[in-house]
Amino acid sequence: MPAPHKYPDELRERAVGEVRTTGRPIAHVARDLGIHKEALRGWVRQAEADTGERDDRLTTAEREELRRLRRENVESRRANEILKAASAFFAAELDRPRTRPTR
């Protein structure tokens, strides 16, 4: 589960919208809204990536997909390790000589 956001989503959207529509410098908008300027800079860059204006960052959808695929990869590796251990166990059982019970 991701960490909670320090700033509410509404404030993020408002700040990014103000930078993008007014063209005011990020530092000025951040100071007016009481936001750290580097946080706002990151939000603006992410918004630009999401709209296709930047291609040096992953979009939010791509980030979520990457996160999901990494989780699946970890689960698959864990399952493979369990299957390897189980197959080794059963292979050892099959290779063991069997004795017949005496009557």
PDB file of C-alpha atoms in Angstrom:
ATOM      1  CA  MET A   1       0.000   0.000   0.000  1.00  0.00           C
ATOM      2  CA  PRO A   2       1.470   3.360  -0.966  1.00  0.00           C
ATOM      3  CA  ALA A   3       2.193   5.975   1.645  1.00  0.00           C
ATOM      4  CA  PRO A   4      -0.533   8.570   2.177  1.00  0.00           C
ATOM      5  CA  HIS A   5      -0.127  11.841   0.334  1.00  0.00           C
ATOM      6  CA  LYS A   6       1.044  14.831   2.320  1.00  0.00           C
ATOM      7  CA  TYR A   7      -1.135  17.124   0.208  1.00  0.00           C
ATOM      8  CA  PRO A   8      -4.778  16.440  -0.708  1.00  0.00           C
ATOM      9  CA  ASP A   9      -5.497  15.498  -4.329  1.00  0.00           C
ATOM     10  CA  GLU A  10      -7.684  18.584  -4.784  1.00  0.00           C
ATOM     11  CA  LEU A  11      -4.781  20.858  -3.838  1.00  0.00           C
ATOM     12  CA  ARG A  12      -2.477  18.990  -6.218  1.00  0.00           C
ATOM     13  CA  GLU A  13      -4.916  19.364  -9.107  1.00  0.00           C
ATOM     14  CA  ARG A  14      -5.511  23.025  -8.345  1.00  0.00           C
ATOM     15  CA  ALA A  15      -1.792  23.805  -8.120  1.00  0.00           C
ATOM     16  CA  VAL A  16      -0.919  21.945 -11.334  1.00  0.00           C
ATOM     17  CA  GLY A  17      -3.837  23.579 -13.124  1.00  0.00           C
ATOM     18  CA  GLU A  18      -2.746  27.016 -11.998  1.00  0.00           C
ATOM     19  CA  VAL A  19       0.830  26.503 -13.208  1.00  0.00           C
ATOM     20  CA  ARG A  20      -0.325  25.137 -16.539  1.00  0.00           C
ATOM     21  CA  THR A  21      -3.050  27.675 -17.283  1.00  0.00           C
ATOM     22  CA  THR A  22      -1.469  30.871 -15.981  1.00  0.00           C
ATOM     23  CA  GLY A  23       2.134  30.182 -16.918  1.00  0.00           C
ATOM     24  CA  ARG A  24       3.281  31.551 -13.580  1.00  0.00           C
ATOM     25  CA  PRO A  25       6.560  30.160 -12.247  1.00  0.00           C
ATOM     26  CA  ILE A  26       6.244  27.025 -10.167  1.00  0.00           C
ATOM     27  CA  ALA A  27       8.039  28.620  -7.218  1.00  0.00           C
ATOM     28  CA  HIS A  28       5.512  31.504  -7.081  1.00  0.00           C
ATOM     29  CA  VAL A  29       2.458  29.237  -7.246  1.00  0.00           C
ATOM     30  CA  ALA A  30       3.990  26.917  -4.637  1.00  0.00           C
ATOM     31  CA  ARG A  31       4.707  29.810  -2.273  1.00  0.00           C
ATOM     32  CA  ASP A  32       1.161  31.190  -2.696  1.00  0.00           C
ATOM     33  CA  LEU A  33      -0.413  27.803  -1.946  1.00  0.00           C
ATOM     34  CA  GLY A  34       2.005  26.778   0.825  1.00  0.00           C
ATOM     35  CA  ILE A  35       3.442  23.843  -1.108  1.00  0.00           C
ATOM     36  CA  HIS A  36       7.079  22.885  -1.435  1.00  0.00           C
ATOM     37  CA  LYS A  37       8.222  23.979  -4.882  1.00  0.00           C
ATOM     38  CA  GLU A  38       9.913  20.662  -5.706  1.00  0.00           C
ATOM     39  CA  ALA A  39       6.741  18.760  -4.883  1.00  0.00           C
ATOM     40  CA  LEU A  40       4.786  20.985  -7.252  1.00  0.00           C
ATOM     41  CA  ARG A  41       7.490  20.658  -9.904  1.00  0.00           C
ATOM     42  CA  GLY A  42       7.150  16.853  -9.732  1.00  0.00           C
ATOM     43  CA  TRP A  43       3.357  17.054 -10.010  1.00  0.00           C
ATOM     44  CA  VAL A  44       3.610  19.313 -13.058  1.00  0.00           C
ATOM     45  CA  ARG A  45       6.114  16.993 -14.713  1.00  0.00           C
ATOM     46  CA  GLN A  46       3.882  14.005 -14.021  1.00  0.00           C
ATOM     47  CA  ALA A  47       0.862  15.823 -15.447  1.00  0.00           C
ATOM     48  CA  GLU A  48       2.883  16.626 -18.579  1.00  0.00           C
ATOM     49  CA  ALA A  49       3.878  12.954 -18.904  1.00  0.00           C
ATOM     50  CA  ASP A  50       0.258  11.857 -18.471  1.00  0.00           C
ATOM     51  CA  THR A  51      -0.880  14.166 -21.278  1.00  0.00           C
ATOM     52  CA  GLY A  52       1.942  13.109 -23.586  1.00  0.00           C
ATOM     53  CA  GLU A  53       3.844  16.396 -23.465  1.00  0.00           C
ATOM     54  CA  ARG A  54       6.898  14.657 -21.972  1.00  0.00           C
ATOM     55  CA  ASP A  55       8.397  11.369 -22.933  1.00  0.00           C
ATOM     56  CA  ASP A  56      11.188  11.230 -20.372  1.00  0.00           C
ATOM     57  CA  ARG A  57       8.880   9.938 -17.623  1.00  0.00           C
ATOM     58  CA  LEU A  58       6.415   7.096 -17.308  1.00  0.00           C
ATOM     59  CA  THR A  59       2.754   8.015 -17.250  1.00  0.00           C
ATOM     60  CA  THR A  60       0.749   7.283 -14.128  1.00  0.00           C
ATOM     61  CA  ALA A  61      -0.891   4.329 -15.885  1.00  0.00           C
ATOM     62  CA  GLU A  62       2.497   2.969 -16.924  1.00  0.00           C
ATOM     63  CA  ARG A  63       3.811   3.335 -13.380  1.00  0.00           C
ATOM     64  CA  GLU A  64       0.825   1.429 -12.001  1.00  0.00           C
ATOM     65  CA  GLU A  65       1.257  -1.305 -14.611  1.00  0.00           C
ATOM     66  CA  LEU A  66       4.970  -1.576 -13.821  1.00  0.00           C
ATOM     67  CA  ARG A  67       4.198  -1.832 -10.102  1.00  0.00           C
ATOM     68  CA  ARG A  68       1.594  -4.549 -10.791  1.00  0.00           C
ATOM     69  CA  LEU A  69       3.967  -6.504 -13.055  1.00  0.00           C
ATOM     70  CA  ARG A  70       6.761  -6.335 -10.493  1.00  0.00           C
ATOM     71  CA  ARG A  71       4.411  -7.713  -7.842  1.00  0.00           C
ATOM     72  CA  GLU A  72       3.357 -10.528 -10.196  1.00  0.00           C
ATOM     73  CA  ASN A  73       7.016 -11.265 -10.927  1.00  0.00           C
ATOM     74  CA  VAL A  74       7.794 -11.615  -7.222  1.00  0.00           C
ATOM     75  CA  GLU A  75       4.799 -13.932  -6.756  1.00  0.00           C
ATOM     76  CA  SER A  76       5.820 -16.036  -9.766  1.00  0.00           C
ATOM     77  CA  ARG A  77       9.365 -16.389  -8.489  1.00  0.00           C
ATOM     78  CA  ARG A  78       8.074 -17.433  -5.076  1.00  0.00           C
ATOM     79  CA  ALA A  79       5.755 -20.014  -6.680  1.00  0.00           C
ATOM     80  CA  ASN A  80       8.627 -21.330  -8.830  1.00  0.00           C
ATOM     81  CA  GLU A  81      10.807 -21.806  -5.752  1.00  0.00           C
ATOM     82  CA  ILE A  82       8.024 -23.748  -4.038  1.00  0.00           C
ATOM     83  CA  LEU A  83       7.520 -25.909  -7.134  1.00  0.00           C
ATOM     84  CA  LYS A  84      11.269 -26.581  -7.429  1.00  0.00           C
ATOM     85  CA  ALA A  85      11.416 -27.661  -3.800  1.00  0.00           C
ATOM     86  CA  ALA A  86       8.354 -29.875  -4.199  1.00  0.00           C
ATOM     87  CA  SER A  87       9.675 -31.500  -7.373  1.00  0.00           C
ATOM     88  CA  ALA A  88      13.018 -32.189  -5.695  1.00  0.00           C
ATOM     89  CA  PHE A  89      11.209 -33.775  -2.753  1.00  0.00           C
ATOM     90  CA  PHE A  90       9.063 -35.998  -4.954  1.00  0.00           C
ATOM     91  CA  ALA A  91      12.009 -36.919  -7.187  1.00  0.00           C
ATOM     92  CA  ALA A  92      13.894 -38.075  -4.104  1.00  0.00           C
ATOM     93  CA  GLU A  93      10.862 -40.132  -3.039  1.00  0.00           C
ATOM     94  CA  LEU A  94      10.688 -41.814  -6.456  1.00  0.00           C
ATOM     95  CA  ASP A  95      14.417 -42.622  -6.456  1.00  0.00           C
ATOM     96  CA  ARG A  96      14.331 -44.224  -3.005  1.00  0.00           C
ATOM     97  CA  PRO A  97      14.373 -48.042  -3.078  1.00  0.00           C
ATOM     98  CA  ARG A  98      11.175 -49.631  -1.903  1.00  0.00           C
ATOM     99  CA  THR A  99      11.072 -52.514   0.485  1.00  0.00           C
ATOM    100  CA  ARG A 100       8.346 -55.140   0.449  1.00  0.00           C
ATOM    101  CA  PRO A 101       6.544 -55.796   3.684  1.00  0.00           C
ATOM    102  CA  THR A 102       7.029 -59.353   4.950  1.00  0.00           C
ATOM    103  CA  ARG A 103       4.025 -61.529   5.735  1.00  0.00           C
TER     104      ARG A 103
END
